[in-house]
Amino acid sequence: MSNALPYNQPSYVQPLSQVPTMPRAMPHNPMRKWTQISKVTLIVACAFLLLFLIMVVSHHAANPVAILAAVFGGCGLLFGIIGLFSYGKQAATIDEMFKQAGNGDGMFTGGNLLAHWTYSPQEWSQFVQSETARNRSGNLAVLCILGLVFLFIIVRALLAARSGGGAIVLLISLVIFGGIMLFVWWFSNAEMRNLKARTTGEAYISPTGLLLNDRYYPWNAAGIRLKSVSYEQGNPNALLFKYQQWGAQNVGGTAIPTRYEKSVRVPVPMGREAEAQNLITRFPG
């Protein structure tokens, strides 16, 4: 008697990592979000610089509010220009890769596909809990840095209050920096919100990129370079992809292009540990 399953046998009796998936829509291009942020930064910076010019022309002098507008506007303008060119080029490169592939699955087929993993709800829940605990210390560090910058701005604003107009400077500083803090906090937790919104997950790994659910991480786009891949033991085990990406860094009040090192973890399904360790040899570093 044949041991084959009946045609209408439910698919859940198969190992989850072997269940085929339906053709997917195009994955999310993360560089598009950064491009939009750069555009918004440019618009806000231009508004601050316009406010500075209006106040200087109308008062024939630069008061504390005008100086504050010039500082925020100048820094924002530099960050916005560098971000728009670097992230815009990366976004265009990724979009072209999507276009050539034809669909999301076309980017991870044949010899270009190294591994395709799916996760049970229990495995995904363990991964989310592990990432939440790991990011908690990072978020605390971000809050400490923002707190120090906030303290510096408050001290400068209080010193400016002695020369007149300090109350307005203090109020504007609090509003602007409060908005920046909220944005940084929201953005730093964006990836975790995306992970927690799902009850299971799926990963495609190739020599040219990684697709984790709907998030695509390219290794051959302009300004992005894969640095290393390592195996991390934990609960669950994971592959750690470290990559470098061009961005802007504030040095002495000037935004200069620089490479930022980032990382993304991919959980290893139960029973796929040997496959994961063999994958490391397929990548540089």
CSV table of C-alpha atoms in Angstrom, one decimal:
chain,number,residue,atom,x,y,z
A,1,MET,CA,0.0,0.0,0.0
A,2,SER,CA,1.3,3.4,-0.9
A,3,ASN,CA,2.3,5.7,2.0
A,4,ALA,CA,1.5,8.8,0.0
A,5,LEU,CA,-0.9,11.2,1.6
A,6,PRO,CA,-4.4,11.6,0.0
A,7,TYR,CA,-4.7,14.5,-2.4
A,8,ASN,CA,-7.0,16.4,0.0
A,9,GLN,CA,-4.8,15.7,3.1
A,10,PRO,CA,-4.3,19.0,5.1
A,11,SER,CA,-0.9,20.5,4.5
A,12,TYR,CA,-0.3,21.0,8.2
A,13,VAL,CA,0.9,17.4,8.5
A,14,GLN,CA,4.0,18.4,6.6
A,15,PRO,CA,7.0,20.0,8.3
A,16,LEU,CA,6.4,23.7,8.3
A,17,SER,CA,9.8,24.5,6.7
A,18,GLN,CA,8.7,22.4,3.6
A,19,VAL,CA,5.3,23.9,3.1
A,20,PRO,CA,5.3,25.7,-0.3
A,21,THR,CA,4.2,29.4,-0.3
A,22,MET,CA,2.0,31.2,-2.8
A,23,PRO,CA,3.7,33.8,-5.1
A,24,ARG,CA,4.1,37.0,-3.2
A,25,ALA,CA,3.8,40.6,-4.0
A,26,MET,CA,6.8,42.8,-4.3
A,27,PRO,CA,8.7,43.1,-1.0
A,28,HIS,CA,9.0,46.4,0.9
A,29,ASN,CA,11.8,48.6,-0.3
A,30,PRO,CA,13.3,50.0,3.0
A,31,MET,CA,15.2,52.7,1.2
A,32,ARG,CA,12.0,54.4,0.1
A,33,LYS,CA,11.2,55.2,3.7
A,34,TRP,CA,14.6,56.8,4.2
A,35,THR,CA,14.2,58.8,1.0
A,36,GLN,CA,10.8,60.1,2.2
A,37,ILE,CA,12.3,61.0,5.5
A,38,SER,CA,15.1,62.9,3.7
A,39,LYS,CA,12.6,64.8,1.7
A,40,VAL,CA,10.6,65.8,4.8
A,41,THR,CA,13.9,66.8,6.5
A,42,LEU,CA,14.7,69.1,3.6
A,43,ILE,CA,11.3,70.7,3.6
A,44,VAL,CA,11.4,71.4,7.4
A,45,ALA,CA,15.0,72.7,7.1
A,46,CYS,CA,14.0,75.1,4.3
A,47,ALA,CA,11.1,76.3,6.4
A,48,PHE,CA,13.6,77.1,9.3
A,49,LEU,CA,16.0,78.9,7.0
A,50,LEU,CA,13.1,80.9,5.5
A,51,LEU,CA,12.0,81.9,9.0
A,52,PHE,CA,15.6,82.9,9.8
A,53,LEU,CA,15.7,85.1,6.7
A,54,ILE,CA,12.4,86.7,7.4
A,55,MET,CA,13.4,87.5,11.0
A,56,VAL,CA,16.7,89.0,10.0
A,57,VAL,CA,15.2,91.2,7.3
A,58,SER,CA,12.3,92.4,9.5
A,59,HIS,CA,14.4,93.0,12.6
A,60,HIS,CA,17.7,93.9,10.8
A,61,ALA,CA,19.5,91.7,13.3
A,62,ALA,CA,19.7,88.0,14.3
A,63,ASN,CA,17.9,87.5,17.6
A,64,PRO,CA,18.1,84.2,19.6
A,65,VAL,CA,15.0,82.8,17.8
A,66,ALA,CA,16.5,83.5,14.4
A,67,ILE,CA,19.8,81.9,15.4
A,68,LEU,CA,18.0,78.8,16.7
A,69,ALA,CA,16.1,78.6,13.3
A,70,ALA,CA,19.4,78.9,11.4
A,71,VAL,CA,21.1,76.1,13.4
A,72,PHE,CA,18.2,73.6,13.0
A,73,GLY,CA,17.7,74.7,9.4
A,74,GLY,CA,21.4,74.4,8.5
A,75,CYS,CA,21.9,71.0,10.1
A,76,GLY,CA,18.6,69.7,8.6
A,77,LEU,CA,19.6,70.9,5.1
A,78,LEU,CA,22.9,69.1,5.1
A,79,PHE,CA,21.4,65.9,6.5
A,80,GLY,CA,18.5,66.1,4.0
A,81,ILE,CA,20.7,66.7,0.9
A,82,ILE,CA,23.1,63.8,1.8
A,83,GLY,CA,20.2,61.5,2.7
A,84,LEU,CA,18.2,62.3,-0.4
A,85,PHE,CA,21.1,61.5,-2.8
A,86,SER,CA,22.4,58.4,-1.0
A,87,TYR,CA,19.1,56.8,0.0
A,88,GLY,CA,17.5,57.9,-3.3
A,89,LYS,CA,20.2,56.1,-5.3
A,90,GLN,CA,19.9,53.0,-3.1
A,91,ALA,CA,16.1,53.0,-3.5
A,92,ALA,CA,16.3,53.3,-7.3
A,93,THR,CA,18.8,50.4,-7.4
A,94,ILE,CA,16.5,48.2,-5.4
A,95,ASP,CA,13.4,49.1,-7.4
A,96,GLU,CA,15.3,48.2,-10.6
A,97,MET,CA,16.2,44.8,-9.1
A,98,PHE,CA,12.5,44.3,-8.3
A,99,LYS,CA,11.5,45.2,-11.8
A,100,GLN,CA,14.0,42.8,-13.4
A,101,ALA,CA,12.8,40.0,-11.2
A,102,GLY,CA,9.2,40.5,-12.2
A,103,ASN,CA,7.8,39.5,-8.8
A,104,GLY,CA,9.0,38.9,-5.3
A,105,ASP,CA,9.6,35.2,-5.8
A,106,GLY,CA,11.7,35.9,-9.0
A,107,MET,CA,14.5,37.3,-6.9
A,108,PHE,CA,14.9,34.1,-4.9
A,109,THR,CA,14.8,31.2,-7.4
A,110,GLY,CA,17.2,28.7,-8.9
A,111,GLY,CA,20.9,29.2,-8.0
A,112,ASN,CA,20.2,32.5,-6.4
A,113,LEU,CA,18.3,30.9,-3.6
A,114,LEU,CA,20.5,29.6,-0.8
A,115,ALA,CA,17.8,28.9,1.8
A,116,HIS,CA,14.0,29.3,2.3
A,117,TRP,CA,12.9,29.0,5.9
A,118,THR,CA,9.4,29.2,7.5
A,119,TYR,CA,8.6,29.4,11.2
A,120,SER,CA,6.0,28.0,13.4
A,121,PRO,CA,4.1,30.4,15.7
A,122,GLN,CA,6.1,29.1,18.7
A,123,GLU,CA,9.4,29.6,16.9
A,124,TRP,CA,8.4,33.1,15.8
A,125,SER,CA,7.2,34.0,19.3
A,126,GLN,CA,10.6,33.0,20.8
A,127,PHE,CA,12.4,35.1,18.2
A,128,VAL,CA,10.2,38.2,18.9
A,129,GLN,CA,10.8,37.8,22.7
A,130,SER,CA,14.6,37.4,22.1
A,131,GLU,CA,14.7,40.5,19.9
A,132,THR,CA,12.6,42.5,22.3
A,133,ALA,CA,15.0,41.8,25.2
A,134,ARG,CA,18.0,42.5,23.0
A,135,ASN,CA,16.7,45.9,21.8
A,136,ARG,CA,15.7,47.0,25.3
A,137,SER,CA,19.3,47.9,26.2
A,138,GLY,CA,19.8,49.7,22.9
A,139,ASN,CA,16.7,51.8,23.4
A,140,LEU,CA,17.9,52.7,26.9
A,141,ALA,CA,21.2,53.9,25.4
A,142,VAL,CA,19.3,56.0,22.8
A,143,LEU,CA,17.2,57.6,25.6
A,144,CYS,CA,20.4,58.4,27.6
A,145,ILE,CA,22.0,60.1,24.6
A,146,LEU,CA,18.8,62.1,23.9
A,147,GLY,CA,18.6,63.1,27.6
A,148,LEU,CA,22.2,64.5,27.5
A,149,VAL,CA,21.5,66.5,24.3
A,150,PHE,CA,18.2,67.7,25.9
A,151,LEU,CA,20.0,68.8,29.0
A,152,PHE,CA,22.6,70.7,26.9
A,153,ILE,CA,19.8,72.5,25.0
A,154,ILE,CA,18.1,73.5,28.2
A,155,VAL,CA,21.3,74.9,29.7
A,156,ARG,CA,22.0,76.9,26.5
A,157,ALA,CA,18.4,78.2,26.4
A,158,LEU,CA,18.5,79.3,30.1
A,159,LEU,CA,21.8,81.1,29.5
A,160,ALA,CA,20.2,82.9,26.5
A,161,ALA,CA,17.2,83.9,28.7
A,162,ARG,CA,19.5,86.4,30.5
A,163,SER,CA,20.0,88.4,27.2
A,164,GLY,CA,16.3,88.6,26.4
A,165,GLY,CA,14.0,86.5,24.3
A,166,GLY,CA,15.2,83.4,26.2
A,167,ALA,CA,11.7,82.3,27.1
A,168,ILE,CA,10.7,82.0,23.5
A,169,VAL,CA,14.0,80.3,22.6
A,170,LEU,CA,13.4,77.8,25.5
A,171,LEU,CA,9.8,77.1,24.3
A,172,ILE,CA,10.8,76.6,20.7
A,173,SER,CA,13.7,74.4,21.7
A,174,LEU,CA,11.5,72.2,23.9
A,175,VAL,CA,8.9,71.8,21.1
A,176,ILE,CA,11.4,71.0,18.4
A,177,PHE,CA,13.6,68.7,20.5
A,178,GLY,CA,10.5,67.0,21.9
A,179,GLY,CA,9.3,66.2,18.4
A,180,ILE,CA,12.8,64.9,17.5
A,181,MET,CA,12.8,62.6,20.6
A,182,LEU,CA,9.3,61.2,19.7
A,183,PHE,CA,10.4,60.6,16.1
A,184,VAL,CA,13.7,58.8,17.1
A,185,TRP,CA,11.8,56.7,19.7
A,186,TRP,CA,9.1,55.8,17.2
A,187,PHE,CA,11.7,55.0,14.5
A,188,SER,CA,13.9,52.9,16.8
A,189,ASN,CA,10.9,50.6,17.5
A,190,ALA,CA,9.6,50.4,14.0
A,191,GLU,CA,11.3,47.0,13.3
A,192,MET,CA,10.0,45.5,16.5
A,193,ARG,CA,6.5,46.6,15.8
A,194,ASN,CA,6.7,44.9,12.4
A,195,LEU,CA,8.0,41.7,14.1
A,196,LYS,CA,5.3,41.7,16.8
A,197,ALA,CA,2.5,42.3,14.2
A,198,ARG,CA,3.0,38.8,12.9
A,199,THR,CA,2.3,35.4,14.3
A,200,THR,CA,4.7,33.5,12.1
A,201,GLY,CA,7.5,34.4,9.6
A,202,GLU,CA,9.4,33.4,6.5
A,203,ALA,CA,12.9,34.1,5.3
A,204,TYR,CA,14.5,33.9,1.8
A,205,ILE,CA,18.4,34.0,1.8
A,206,SER,CA,20.4,34.6,-1.3
A,207,PRO,CA,24.0,35.8,-2.1
A,208,THR,CA,22.6,39.2,-3.2
A,209,GLY,CA,20.0,39.8,-0.5
A,210,LEU,CA,17.8,38.7,2.4
A,211,LEU,CA,14.0,38.8,2.5
A,212,LEU,CA,12.6,38.5,6.0
A,213,ASN,CA,8.8,38.6,5.7
A,214,ASP,CA,8.2,41.8,3.7
A,215,ARG,CA,11.6,43.4,4.5
A,216,TYR,CA,14.2,43.2,1.8
A,217,TYR,CA,17.9,43.8,2.7
A,218,PRO,CA,20.1,44.0,-0.4
A,219,TRP,CA,23.9,43.2,-0.3
A,220,ASN,CA,24.7,44.6,-3.8
A,221,ALA,CA,22.9,47.9,-3.9
A,222,ALA,CA,24.8,51.2,-4.2
A,223,GLY,CA,26.2,52.3,-0.8
A,224,ILE,CA,25.4,49.0,0.9
A,225,ARG,CA,28.0,46.2,1.5
A,226,LEU,CA,27.6,42.9,3.4
A,227,LYS,CA,30.4,42.7,5.9
A,228,SER,CA,30.0,39.3,7.6
A,229,VAL,CA,27.6,36.5,8.5
A,230,SER,CA,27.9,34.6,11.7
A,231,TYR,CA,26.0,31.9,13.7
A,232,GLU,CA,24.7,32.9,17.1
A,233,GLN,CA,23.6,30.3,19.6
A,234,GLY,CA,20.6,31.2,21.7
A,235,ASN,CA,16.9,30.7,22.0
A,236,PRO,CA,16.4,30.6,19.1
A,237,ASN,CA,19.7,30.2,17.2
A,238,ALA,CA,20.1,32.8,14.5
A,239,LEU,CA,22.2,34.0,11.6
A,240,LEU,CA,23.6,37.5,12.2
A,241,PHE,CA,24.1,39.5,9.0
A,242,LYS,CA,26.3,42.6,9.5
A,243,TYR,CA,26.3,45.2,6.7
A,244,GLN,CA,27.5,48.7,6.1
A,245,GLN,CA,25.4,51.5,4.7
A,246,TRP,CA,26.2,55.0,3.6
A,247,GLY,CA,24.6,57.8,5.7
A,248,ALA,CA,25.4,61.2,7.2
A,249,GLN,CA,27.1,62.0,10.5
A,250,ASN,CA,27.2,65.3,12.4
A,251,VAL,CA,30.8,66.3,13.0
A,252,GLY,CA,31.4,69.8,14.5
A,253,GLY,CA,28.0,70.9,13.2
A,254,THR,CA,28.7,69.7,9.7
A,255,ALA,CA,27.0,66.6,8.2
A,256,ILE,CA,29.6,64.4,6.4
A,257,PRO,CA,29.0,61.1,4.6
A,258,THR,CA,30.0,58.1,6.6
A,259,ARG,CA,29.4,54.3,6.7
A,260,TYR,CA,27.1,53.0,9.4
A,261,GLU,CA,27.3,49.4,10.5
A,262,LYS,CA,23.9,47.7,10.9
A,263,SER,CA,22.8,44.1,11.5
A,264,VAL,CA,19.8,41.9,11.1
A,265,ARG,CA,19.1,38.5,12.7
A,266,VAL,CA,17.4,35.6,11.0
A,267,PRO,CA,16.1,32.9,13.3
A,268,VAL,CA,17.2,29.3,12.4
A,269,PRO,CA,14.2,26.9,12.4
A,270,MET,CA,14.5,23.7,14.5
A,271,GLY,CA,16.4,21.0,12.6
A,272,ARG,CA,18.0,23.5,10.2
A,273,GLU,CA,21.1,24.2,12.3
A,274,ALA,CA,23.6,22.4,10.1
A,275,GLU,CA,22.2,24.0,7.0
A,276,ALA,CA,22.6,27.4,8.7
A,277,GLN,CA,26.2,26.8,9.6
A,278,ASN,CA,26.9,25.7,6.0
A,279,LEU,CA,25.4,28.9,4.7
A,280,ILE,CA,28.1,31.0,6.4
A,281,THR,CA,30.7,29.6,4.0
A,282,ARG,CA,28.7,31.1,1.1
A,283,PHE,CA,29.3,34.6,2.3
A,284,PRO,CA,32.4,36.8,2.7
A,285,GLY,CA,34.0,37.4,6.1
